[in-house]
Every structure is written in structure tokens, then in C-alpha cells.
CSV table of C-alpha atoms and ligand atoms in Angstrom, one decimal:
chain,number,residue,atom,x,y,z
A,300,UNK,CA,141.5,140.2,229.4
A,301,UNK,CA,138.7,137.6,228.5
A,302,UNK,CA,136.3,139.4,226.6
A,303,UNK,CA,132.9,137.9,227.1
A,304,UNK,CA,129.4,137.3,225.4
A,305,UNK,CA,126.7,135.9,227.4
A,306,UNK,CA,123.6,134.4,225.6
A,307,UNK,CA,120.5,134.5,228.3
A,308,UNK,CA,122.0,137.6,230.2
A,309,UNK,CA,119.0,137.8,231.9
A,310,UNK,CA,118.1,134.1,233.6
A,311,UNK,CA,119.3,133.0,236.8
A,312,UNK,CA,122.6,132.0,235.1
A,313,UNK,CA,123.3,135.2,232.8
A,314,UNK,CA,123.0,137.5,236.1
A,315,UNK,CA,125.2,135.1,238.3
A,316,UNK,CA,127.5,134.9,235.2
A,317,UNK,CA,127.5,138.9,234.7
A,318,UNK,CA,128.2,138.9,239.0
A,319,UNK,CA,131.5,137.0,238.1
A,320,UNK,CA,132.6,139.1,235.5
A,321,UNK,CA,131.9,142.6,237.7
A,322,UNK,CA,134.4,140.5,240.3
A,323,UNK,CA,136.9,140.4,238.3
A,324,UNK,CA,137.2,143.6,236.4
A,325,UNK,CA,140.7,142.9,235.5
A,326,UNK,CA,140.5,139.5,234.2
A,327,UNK,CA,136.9,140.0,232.2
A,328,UNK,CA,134.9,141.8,230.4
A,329,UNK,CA,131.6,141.9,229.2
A,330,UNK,CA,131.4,142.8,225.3
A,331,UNK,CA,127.6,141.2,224.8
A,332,UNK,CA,124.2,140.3,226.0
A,333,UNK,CA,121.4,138.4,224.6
A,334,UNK,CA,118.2,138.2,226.0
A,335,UNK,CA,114.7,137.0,225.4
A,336,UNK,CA,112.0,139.4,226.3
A,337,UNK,CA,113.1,141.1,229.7
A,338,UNK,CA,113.8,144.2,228.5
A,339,UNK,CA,113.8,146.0,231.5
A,340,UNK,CA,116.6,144.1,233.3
A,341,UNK,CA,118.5,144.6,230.2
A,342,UNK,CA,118.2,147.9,230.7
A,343,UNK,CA,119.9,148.0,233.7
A,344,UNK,CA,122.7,145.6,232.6
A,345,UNK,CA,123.7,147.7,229.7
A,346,UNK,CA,123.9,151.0,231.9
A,347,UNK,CA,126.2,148.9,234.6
A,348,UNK,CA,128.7,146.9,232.0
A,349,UNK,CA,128.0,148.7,228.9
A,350,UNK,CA,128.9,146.2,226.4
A,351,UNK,CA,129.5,146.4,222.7
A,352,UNK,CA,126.3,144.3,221.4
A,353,UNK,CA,123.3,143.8,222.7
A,354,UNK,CA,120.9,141.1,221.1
A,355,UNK,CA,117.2,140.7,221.8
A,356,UNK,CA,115.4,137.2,220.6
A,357,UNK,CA,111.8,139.2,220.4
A,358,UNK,CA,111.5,142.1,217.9
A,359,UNK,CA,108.6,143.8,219.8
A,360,UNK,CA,111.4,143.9,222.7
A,361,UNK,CA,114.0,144.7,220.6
A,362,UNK,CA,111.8,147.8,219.9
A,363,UNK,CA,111.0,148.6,223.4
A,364,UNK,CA,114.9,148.6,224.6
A,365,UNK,CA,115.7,150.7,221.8
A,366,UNK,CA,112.7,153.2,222.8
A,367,UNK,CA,114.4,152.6,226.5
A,368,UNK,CA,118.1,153.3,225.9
A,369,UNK,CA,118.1,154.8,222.5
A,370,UNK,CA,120.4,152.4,221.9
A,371,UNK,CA,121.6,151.0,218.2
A,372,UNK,CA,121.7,149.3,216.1
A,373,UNK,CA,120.2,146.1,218.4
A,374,UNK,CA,120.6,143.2,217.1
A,375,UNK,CA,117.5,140.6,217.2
A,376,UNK,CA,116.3,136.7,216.9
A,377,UNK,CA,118.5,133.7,215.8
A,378,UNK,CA,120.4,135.7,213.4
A,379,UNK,CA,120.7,138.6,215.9
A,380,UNK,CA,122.0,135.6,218.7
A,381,UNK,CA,124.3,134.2,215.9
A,382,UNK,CA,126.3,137.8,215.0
A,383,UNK,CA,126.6,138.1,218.7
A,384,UNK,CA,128.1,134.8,219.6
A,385,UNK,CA,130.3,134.6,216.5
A,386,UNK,CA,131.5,138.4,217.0
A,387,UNK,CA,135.2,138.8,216.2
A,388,UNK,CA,135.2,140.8,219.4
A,389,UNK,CA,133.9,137.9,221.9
A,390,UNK,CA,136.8,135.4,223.1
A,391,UNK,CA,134.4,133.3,225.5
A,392,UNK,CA,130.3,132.4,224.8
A,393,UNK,CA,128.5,132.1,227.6
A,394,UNK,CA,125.4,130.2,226.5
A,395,UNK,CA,122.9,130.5,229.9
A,396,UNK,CA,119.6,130.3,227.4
A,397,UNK,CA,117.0,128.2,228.4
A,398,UNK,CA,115.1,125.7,226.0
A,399,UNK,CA,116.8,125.2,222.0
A,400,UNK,CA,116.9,128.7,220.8
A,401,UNK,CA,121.2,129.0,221.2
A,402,UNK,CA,121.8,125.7,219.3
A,403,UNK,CA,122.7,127.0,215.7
A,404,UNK,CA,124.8,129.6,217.4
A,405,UNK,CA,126.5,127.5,219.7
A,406,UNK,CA,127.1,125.4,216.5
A,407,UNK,CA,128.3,128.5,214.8
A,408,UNK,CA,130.3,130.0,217.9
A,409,UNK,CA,132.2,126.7,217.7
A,410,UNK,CA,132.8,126.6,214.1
A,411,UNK,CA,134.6,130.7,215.0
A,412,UNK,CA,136.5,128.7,217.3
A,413,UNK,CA,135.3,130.3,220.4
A,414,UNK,CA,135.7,129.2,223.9
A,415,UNK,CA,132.3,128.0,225.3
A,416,UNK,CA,130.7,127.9,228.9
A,417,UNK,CA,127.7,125.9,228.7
A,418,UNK,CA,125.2,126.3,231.0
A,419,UNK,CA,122.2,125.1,228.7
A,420,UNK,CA,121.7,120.8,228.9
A,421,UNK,CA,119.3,120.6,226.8
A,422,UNK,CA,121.6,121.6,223.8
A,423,UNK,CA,124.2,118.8,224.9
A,424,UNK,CA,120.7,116.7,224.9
A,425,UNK,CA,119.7,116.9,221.9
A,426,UNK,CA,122.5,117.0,219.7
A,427,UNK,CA,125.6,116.1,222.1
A,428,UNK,CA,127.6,113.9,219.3
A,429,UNK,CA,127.6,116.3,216.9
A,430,UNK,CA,128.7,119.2,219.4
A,431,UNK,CA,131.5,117.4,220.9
A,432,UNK,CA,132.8,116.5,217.5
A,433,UNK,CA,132.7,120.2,216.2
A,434,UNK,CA,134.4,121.0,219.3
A,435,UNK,CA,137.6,118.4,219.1
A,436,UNK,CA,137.4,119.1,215.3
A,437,UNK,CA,138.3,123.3,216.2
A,438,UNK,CA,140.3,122.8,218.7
A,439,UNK,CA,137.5,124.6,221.1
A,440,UNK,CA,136.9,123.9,224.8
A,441,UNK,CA,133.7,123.1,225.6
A,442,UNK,CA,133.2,123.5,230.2
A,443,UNK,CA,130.1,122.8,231.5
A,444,UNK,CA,128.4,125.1,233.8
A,445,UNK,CA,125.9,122.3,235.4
A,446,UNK,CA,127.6,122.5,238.9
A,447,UNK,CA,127.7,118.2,238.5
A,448,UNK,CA,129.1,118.3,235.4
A,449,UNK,CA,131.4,121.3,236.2
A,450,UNK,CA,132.4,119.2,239.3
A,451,UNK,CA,133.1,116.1,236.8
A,452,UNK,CA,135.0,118.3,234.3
A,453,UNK,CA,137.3,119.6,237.6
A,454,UNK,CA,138.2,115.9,238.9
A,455,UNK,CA,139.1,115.0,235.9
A,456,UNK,CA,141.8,117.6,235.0
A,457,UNK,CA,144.6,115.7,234.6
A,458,UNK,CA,143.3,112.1,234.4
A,459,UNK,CA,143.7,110.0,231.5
A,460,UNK,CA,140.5,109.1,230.3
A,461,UNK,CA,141.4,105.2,230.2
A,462,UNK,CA,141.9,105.4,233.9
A,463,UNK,CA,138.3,106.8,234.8
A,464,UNK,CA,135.9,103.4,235.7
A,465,UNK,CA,132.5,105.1,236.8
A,466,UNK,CA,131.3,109.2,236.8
A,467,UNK,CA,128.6,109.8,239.6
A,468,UNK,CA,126.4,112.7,239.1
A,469,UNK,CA,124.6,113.6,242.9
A,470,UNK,CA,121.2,114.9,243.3
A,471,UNK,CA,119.4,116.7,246.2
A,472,UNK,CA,116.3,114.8,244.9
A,473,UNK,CA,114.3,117.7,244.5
A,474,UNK,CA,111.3,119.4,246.7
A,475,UNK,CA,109.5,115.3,246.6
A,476,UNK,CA,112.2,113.1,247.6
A,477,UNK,CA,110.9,110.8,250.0
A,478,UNK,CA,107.5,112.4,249.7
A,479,UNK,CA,104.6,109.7,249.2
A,480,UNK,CA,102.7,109.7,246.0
A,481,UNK,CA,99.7,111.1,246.7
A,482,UNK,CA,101.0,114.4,248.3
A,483,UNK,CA,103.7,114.3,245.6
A,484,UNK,CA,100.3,113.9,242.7
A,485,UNK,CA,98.5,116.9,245.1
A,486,UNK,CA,101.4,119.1,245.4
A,487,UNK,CA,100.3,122.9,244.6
A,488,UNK,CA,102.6,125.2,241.9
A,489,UNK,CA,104.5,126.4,245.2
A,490,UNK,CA,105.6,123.4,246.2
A,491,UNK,CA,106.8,122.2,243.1
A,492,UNK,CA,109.1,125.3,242.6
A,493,UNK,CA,110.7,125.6,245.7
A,494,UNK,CA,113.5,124.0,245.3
A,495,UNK,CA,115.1,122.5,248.5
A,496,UNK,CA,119.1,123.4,247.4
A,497,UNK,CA,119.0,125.5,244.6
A,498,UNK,CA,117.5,129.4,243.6
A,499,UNK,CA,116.9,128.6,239.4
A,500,UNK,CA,114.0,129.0,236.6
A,501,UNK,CA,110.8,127.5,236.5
A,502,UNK,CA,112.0,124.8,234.2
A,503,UNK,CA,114.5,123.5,235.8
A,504,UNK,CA,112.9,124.1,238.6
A,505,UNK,CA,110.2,121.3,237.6
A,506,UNK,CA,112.5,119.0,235.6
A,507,UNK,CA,114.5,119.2,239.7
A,508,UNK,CA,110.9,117.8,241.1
A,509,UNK,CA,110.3,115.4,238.6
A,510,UNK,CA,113.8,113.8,238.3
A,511,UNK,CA,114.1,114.6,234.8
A,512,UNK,CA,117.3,117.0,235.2
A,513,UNK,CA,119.2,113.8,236.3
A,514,UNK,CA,118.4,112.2,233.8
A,515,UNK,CA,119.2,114.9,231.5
A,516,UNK,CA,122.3,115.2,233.0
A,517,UNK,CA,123.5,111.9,232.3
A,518,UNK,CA,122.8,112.4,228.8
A,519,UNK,CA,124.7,115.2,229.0
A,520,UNK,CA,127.6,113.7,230.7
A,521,UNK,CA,127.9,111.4,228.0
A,522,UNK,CA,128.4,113.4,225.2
A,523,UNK,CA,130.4,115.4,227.2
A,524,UNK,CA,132.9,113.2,229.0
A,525,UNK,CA,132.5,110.6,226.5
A,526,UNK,CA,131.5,107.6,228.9
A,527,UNK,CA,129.0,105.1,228.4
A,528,UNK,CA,125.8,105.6,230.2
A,529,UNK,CA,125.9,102.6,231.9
A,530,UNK,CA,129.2,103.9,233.5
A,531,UNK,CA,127.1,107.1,235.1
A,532,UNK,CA,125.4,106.7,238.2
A,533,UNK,CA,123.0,109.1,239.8
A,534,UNK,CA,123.1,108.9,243.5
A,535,UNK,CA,120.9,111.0,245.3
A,536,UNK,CA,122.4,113.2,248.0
A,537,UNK,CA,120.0,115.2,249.9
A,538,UNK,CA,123.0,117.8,251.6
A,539,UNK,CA,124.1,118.6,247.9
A,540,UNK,CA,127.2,119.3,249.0
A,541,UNK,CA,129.2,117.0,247.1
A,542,UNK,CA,128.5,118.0,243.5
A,543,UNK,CA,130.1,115.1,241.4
A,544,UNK,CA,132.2,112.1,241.8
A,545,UNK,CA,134.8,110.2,239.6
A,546,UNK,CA,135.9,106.5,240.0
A,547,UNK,CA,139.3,105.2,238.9
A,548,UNK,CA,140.1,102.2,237.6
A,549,UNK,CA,142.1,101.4,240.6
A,550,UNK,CA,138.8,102.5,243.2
A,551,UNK,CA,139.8,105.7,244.1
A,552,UNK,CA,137.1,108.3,244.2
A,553,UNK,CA,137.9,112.0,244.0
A,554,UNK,CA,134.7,114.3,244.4
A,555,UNK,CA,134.1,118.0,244.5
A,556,UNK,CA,132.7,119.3,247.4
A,557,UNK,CA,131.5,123.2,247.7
A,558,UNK,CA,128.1,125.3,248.7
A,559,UNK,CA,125.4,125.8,246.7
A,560,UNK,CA,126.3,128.3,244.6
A,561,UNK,CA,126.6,129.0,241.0
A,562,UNK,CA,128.8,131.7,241.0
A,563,UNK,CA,132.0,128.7,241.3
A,564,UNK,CA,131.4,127.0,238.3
A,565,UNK,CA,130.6,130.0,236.2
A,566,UNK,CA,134.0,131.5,237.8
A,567,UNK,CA,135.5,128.1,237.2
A,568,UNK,CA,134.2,128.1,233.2
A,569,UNK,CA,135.2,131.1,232.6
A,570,UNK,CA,138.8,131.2,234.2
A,571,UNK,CA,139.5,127.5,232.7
A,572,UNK,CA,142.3,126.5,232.4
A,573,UNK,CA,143.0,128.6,235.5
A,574,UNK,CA,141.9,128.7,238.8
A,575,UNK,CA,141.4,132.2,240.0
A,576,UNK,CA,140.8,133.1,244.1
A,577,UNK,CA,137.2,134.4,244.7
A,578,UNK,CA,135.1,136.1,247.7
A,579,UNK,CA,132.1,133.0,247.2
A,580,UNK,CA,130.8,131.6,250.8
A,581,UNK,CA,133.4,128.5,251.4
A,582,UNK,CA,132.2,125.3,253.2
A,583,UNK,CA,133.0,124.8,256.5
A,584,UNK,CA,133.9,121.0,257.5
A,585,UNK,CA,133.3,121.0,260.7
A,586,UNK,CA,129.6,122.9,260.6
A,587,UNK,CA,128.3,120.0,258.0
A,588,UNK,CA,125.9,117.4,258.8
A,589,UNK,CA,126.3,114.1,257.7
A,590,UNK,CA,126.3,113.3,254.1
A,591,UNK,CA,123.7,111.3,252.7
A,592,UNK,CA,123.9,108.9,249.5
A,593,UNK,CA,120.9,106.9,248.2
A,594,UNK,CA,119.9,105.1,245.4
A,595,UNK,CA,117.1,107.1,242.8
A,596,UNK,CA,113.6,106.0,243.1
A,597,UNK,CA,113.1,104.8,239.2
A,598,UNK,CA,109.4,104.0,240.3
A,599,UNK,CA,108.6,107.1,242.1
A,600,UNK,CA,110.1,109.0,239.3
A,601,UNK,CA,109.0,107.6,235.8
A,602,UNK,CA,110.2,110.6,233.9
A,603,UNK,CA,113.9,109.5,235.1
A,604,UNK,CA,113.4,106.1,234.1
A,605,UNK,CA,112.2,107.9,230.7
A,606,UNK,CA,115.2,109.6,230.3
A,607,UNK,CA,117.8,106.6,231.3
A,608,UNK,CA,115.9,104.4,228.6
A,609,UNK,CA,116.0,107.3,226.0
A,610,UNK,CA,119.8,108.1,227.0
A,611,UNK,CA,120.1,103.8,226.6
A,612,UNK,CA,118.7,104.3,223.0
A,613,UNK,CA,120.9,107.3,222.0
A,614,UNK,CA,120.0,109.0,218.7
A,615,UNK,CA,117.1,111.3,218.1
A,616,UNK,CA,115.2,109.3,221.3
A,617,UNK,CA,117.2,112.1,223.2
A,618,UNK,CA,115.9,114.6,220.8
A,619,UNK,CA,112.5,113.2,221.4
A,620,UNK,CA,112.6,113.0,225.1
A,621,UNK,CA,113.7,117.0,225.7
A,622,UNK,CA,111.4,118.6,223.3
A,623,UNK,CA,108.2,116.3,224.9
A,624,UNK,CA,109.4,117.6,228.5
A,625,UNK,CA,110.1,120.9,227.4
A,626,UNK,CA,106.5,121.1,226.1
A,627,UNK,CA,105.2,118.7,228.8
A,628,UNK,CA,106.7,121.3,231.4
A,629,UNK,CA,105.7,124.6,229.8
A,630,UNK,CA,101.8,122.7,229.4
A,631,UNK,CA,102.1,122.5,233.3
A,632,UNK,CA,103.6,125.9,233.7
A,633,UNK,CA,100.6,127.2,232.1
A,634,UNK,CA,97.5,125.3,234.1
A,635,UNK,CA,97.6,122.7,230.8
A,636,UNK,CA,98.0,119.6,232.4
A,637,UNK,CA,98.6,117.9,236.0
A,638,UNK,CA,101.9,117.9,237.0
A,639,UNK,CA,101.8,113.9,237.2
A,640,UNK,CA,100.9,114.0,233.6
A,641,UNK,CA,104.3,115.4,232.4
A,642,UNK,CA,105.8,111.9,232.3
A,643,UNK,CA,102.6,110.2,230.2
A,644,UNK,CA,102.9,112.7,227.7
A,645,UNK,CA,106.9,112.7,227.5
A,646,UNK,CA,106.3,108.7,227.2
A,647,UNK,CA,103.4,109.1,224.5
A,648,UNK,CA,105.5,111.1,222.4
A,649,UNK,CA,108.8,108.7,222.7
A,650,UNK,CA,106.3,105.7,221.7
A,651,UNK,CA,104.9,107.6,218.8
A,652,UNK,CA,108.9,107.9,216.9
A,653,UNK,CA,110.9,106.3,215.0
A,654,UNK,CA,114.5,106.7,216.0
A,655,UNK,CA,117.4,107.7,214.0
A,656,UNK,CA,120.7,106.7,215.5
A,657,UNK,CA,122.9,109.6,214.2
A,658,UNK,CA,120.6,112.3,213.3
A,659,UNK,CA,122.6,115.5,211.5
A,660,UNK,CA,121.9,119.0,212.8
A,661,UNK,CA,118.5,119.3,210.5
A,662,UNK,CA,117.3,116.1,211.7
A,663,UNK,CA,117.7,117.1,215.3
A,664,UNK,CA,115.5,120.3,214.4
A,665,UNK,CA,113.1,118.4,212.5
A,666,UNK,CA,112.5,115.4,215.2
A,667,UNK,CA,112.4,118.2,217.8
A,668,UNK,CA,110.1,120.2,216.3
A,669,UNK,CA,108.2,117.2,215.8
A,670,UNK,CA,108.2,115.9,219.1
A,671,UNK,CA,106.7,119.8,220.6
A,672,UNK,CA,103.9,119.2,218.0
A,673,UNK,CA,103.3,115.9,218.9
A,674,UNK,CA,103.4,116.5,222.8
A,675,UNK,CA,101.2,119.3,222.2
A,676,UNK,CA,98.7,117.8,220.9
A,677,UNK,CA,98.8,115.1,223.9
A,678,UNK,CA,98.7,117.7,226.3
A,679,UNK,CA,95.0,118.9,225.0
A,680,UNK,CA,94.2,115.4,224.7
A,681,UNK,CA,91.1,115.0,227.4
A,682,UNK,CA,92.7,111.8,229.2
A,683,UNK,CA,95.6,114.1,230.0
A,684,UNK,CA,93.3,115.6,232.2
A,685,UNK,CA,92.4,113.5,234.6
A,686,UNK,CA,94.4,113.4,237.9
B,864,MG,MG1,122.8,120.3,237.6
């Protein structure tokens, strides 16, 4: 039995993640949830799994589930998230947060030699060198949960890395793929989170419209493959049925194919190194269309071409470039600026710093921290505002 801990029980991850472990009730179990602030689905995720420790990241929350359930003791905020994911009792961290919150306790749920299943880029983003080192240094396996990463991490089993030329990571190219500018510059709230492929949160959601998540994914492939990025290609693939490719030295390509379902890498992360069977949809060959391949649109996408150059640079540019578009993308979420402002502000904010090649752990929370503050401030600037 796998006992499990899942930070961000509550996002579109955390539930899918807490739908695998109900379907297999003799392989896993859930000993911990974290959460944010939605204290009501909490409450119904501790009556059905009843785990050990429950964590909540707001105190006012905390208060509120504990009024709820008369649960305690509950434990709360980053040192609340850190007890859970370092817990004697938890084999496997699911970390399923979005933004930076889980960093120091993925750090920490390394350094207690847990397994990890990350769903959460934007840690791998910002401080992806010093992860992966912790990781080989205690003996932990890191799996990625980002279905093309988690396709990636599945051809490889088994193939030297010396042997792998070229890792293509596919896109659906998100709800304005082909669509011209000025719709694309007009597009209401609704159209930019409706998602073509995939059900997720709003910021994903708009990092999938913008182009950003590629290019945060090829950040993230690097740290976590270990390959240069100018061995990663992005290819957009509008069926998204074919999740991830690998190229070998000799031109072979394996690829992972399967629907669009989150459930199968979660599964996958969490059974690794195994394979177990599962009840998800399976894709029917002879009912698909034909598969599409294209090359990404760096023009029509500038925060893409952002992220390539940032990923180029390396260092605390990475840093830079997620905590601009995390504030960039919560300013739009919140009627602060145009949606074809995010990319100005993310490239305002990378033209404002001074990089730092290999920044430690308090660097990376200093030049993030930083970068929000400088973004911000962008963000209210009046130029910003113009469409
Ligand atoms: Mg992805």
C-alpha cells in the first residue's frame, strides 16, 4: 500500500488525483490533504477518504473547516504544508498546487526522501537545477504529472539517455490557434478559458491561450530530462492525441498516444515504476481523425517566444519570466489589464533584471518576489491600459 499526501487536494488535479486513489483502494491510500481556501470541498473529501492530516494554507479557512468538521488539530500555511508533505506517515507527495506556495516543501519532501508526483511546472520553472539535484542526491524519483512531460518520462523508460537526439513536447494550441489577431486581442474572458482539449484552472487555462504553458514546459523538460533546450521542440498538434515524442539517435520516434484525460498520468505517477490496468476511456484507432503537426507561431504568440529566450538564458531569467506571468495572469484574471498586455508586462519585467546564472533556493525567492512586485507595478502602469 502507497500511502499518499496530496498538496492542492482541491484543484482540478488534487480531485482527479484523489479519483485515482478511490480506484484503487488496495494499492493506495490517502493519508493527507492540503488545500488553499475551499473549505467546503474539503469537507467533503475528508468525510469520503478520511485521511490522517489535513492542512489548510489560509488560517481564516483553517478556522472555518474546524468549525465544519470539528476536526483537529489542522494543520495551516507553509509550515502546516511542510509537516504534511514531510510526514513520516506519507510514502508519495502529490504536489497539484498551483503558483509557488509548495516549493520549500517539495524541497523538504525531497530532502525526507519521499517519492514525488509533480503536477506543479512552475516549481520545476523556477528552480529546476536545484530540484533535480536534490532529487539524484536522495535517491528520490521525481514523475511528472504534465500529461507531455509524463508522456516523455514513459518513452523514455528504458532508454539510455546518450541515445535520445530530440524530445517533442505537442500542443493543442489553445482556444486562438489559427485565430487572427484582432479577434484573438477582442476575445471576451469566455473565450479565453475554454479550452479546446483540456477541463483545468484558470491559470493554466490562460497560460494554454497565450502559449506560455509551452514554453513553460520546455523549461520544465529541461531540468527534468536533462536536455538542452535547443534539443526540445514544441509542435503544435491540434487532435492532442499524441501527448509527447522522443527521437533517438538512430531517427526512431516513439510517442505516447492516449485521450485527454488526467486521470492516466496521475495513475501512471503514482504506480511508477509499475503499470497498473485502469477503467480510463481508451482511444480508439480507427474512430480518429487525422493527426495534425505544425510549427508554433512565435509571432502570434510573443509570450512563447518570451519564455524560449528566458529558458535560452537559464538562471533566475526563468525565475523572472513565471513570477511576471503569474502576476501578469492573475492582473487579467482580475479586470487589471488586457489580455494582450500579459506578454508586455512579462517582457518589461525580464528587461528590468539582472540575471544570475545559478541562483540558490533564497535567491530564487528573492528574484521571484521581485519580479511579482515589479510586474505589479507594470500592471497599474496607465500604458498597460490601452488595448
Ligand atoms: Mg501540459
Amino acid at each position: 500500500m502507497k500511502r499518499v499526501a496530496v498538496l492542492g487536494s482541491t484543484g482540478s488535479i488534487g480531485t482527479s488525483t484523489l479519483e485515482v486513489i478511490a480506484s484503487h483502494p488496495d494499492k493506495l491510500q490517502l493519508v493527507g490533504v492540503a488545500a488553499r481556501s475551499r473549505a467546503d470541498i474539503l469537507v467533503r473529501q475528508l468525510d469520503q477518504f478520511r485521511p490522517k492530516l489535513v492542512a489548510m494554507w489560509e488560517e481564516e479557512k483553517a478556522r472555518e473547516l474546524q468549525r465544519l468538521t470539528g476536526r483537529r488539530p489542522i494543520l495551516v500555511g507553509m509550515e502546516g504544508l511542510i509537516q504534511l508533505a514531510t510526514h513520516p506517515d506519507v510514502d508519495i507527495v502529490v504536489v497539484a498546487t498551483s503558483g509557488r506556495d509548495a516549493l520549500i516543501p517539495l524541497v523538504q519532501a525531497i530532502q525526507a526522501g519521499k517519492q514525488i508526483a509533480l503536477a506543479s511546472k512552475e516549481l520545476l520553472v523556477m528552480a529546476g537545477e536545484l530540484i533535480m539535484r536534490l532529487a539524484r542526491e536522495h535517491g528520490v524519483s521525481l514523475v511528472p504529472i504534465d500529461s507531455e512531460h509524463a508522456a516523455l518520462f514513459q518513452c523514455l523508460q528504458g532508454i539510455p539517455k546518450d541515445r535520445v537526439s530530440r524530445l517533442v513536447i505537442t500542443g493543442s494550441g489553445g482556444p486562438f490557434w489559427g485565430v487572427p489577431p484582432s479577434q484573438r486581442h477582442a476575445a471576451t474572458r469566455a473565450q479565453v478559458l475554454s479550452h479546446p482539449k483540456w477541463q483545468m484552472g484558470p491559470k493554466i487555462t490562460v497560460d494554454s491561450a497565450t502559449l506560455m504553458n509551452k514554453g513553460l514546459e520546455v523549461i520544465e523538460a529541461r531540468w527534468l530530462f536533462d536536455v538542452p533546450v535547443e534539443r526540445i521542440q514544441i509542435v503544435i498538434h491540434p487532435e492532442a492525441v499524441v501527448h509527447g515524442l522522443i527521437e533517438l539517435v538512430d531517427g526512431s520516434v516513439l510517442a505516447q498516444m492516449s485521450p485527454c484525460d488526467m486521470r492516466l498520468p496521475i495513475q501512471y505517477a503514482l504506480s511508477f515504476p509499475e503499470r497498473w490496468e485502469s477503467r480510463l476511456p481508451r482511444l480508439s484507432l480507427t474512430q480518429l481523425s487525422a493527426l495534425h503537426f505544425l510549427a508554433p507561431d512565435l509571432e502570434q504568440f510573443p509570450c512563447l517566444r518570451l519564455a524560449l529566450d528566458a529558458a535560452a538564458a537559464a538562471g533566475s531569467a526563468c525565475v523572472v519570466l513565471n513570477g511576471a506571468n503569474d502576476a501578469a495572469v492573475q492582473g487579467y484574471l482580475q479586470d487589471e489589464v488586457p489580455f494582450a498586455e500579459i506578454p508586455r508586462v512579462i517582457a518589461e519585467t525580464l528587461e528590468q533584471h539582472t540575471p544570475i546564472l545559478h541562483p540558490t533556493l533564497d535567491e530564487v525567492l528573492a528574484v521571484d518576489a521581485w519580479s511579482r512586485t515589479v510586474a505589479e507595478t507594470l500592471l497599474r502602469k496607465p500604458s498597460c491600459h490601452v488595448v
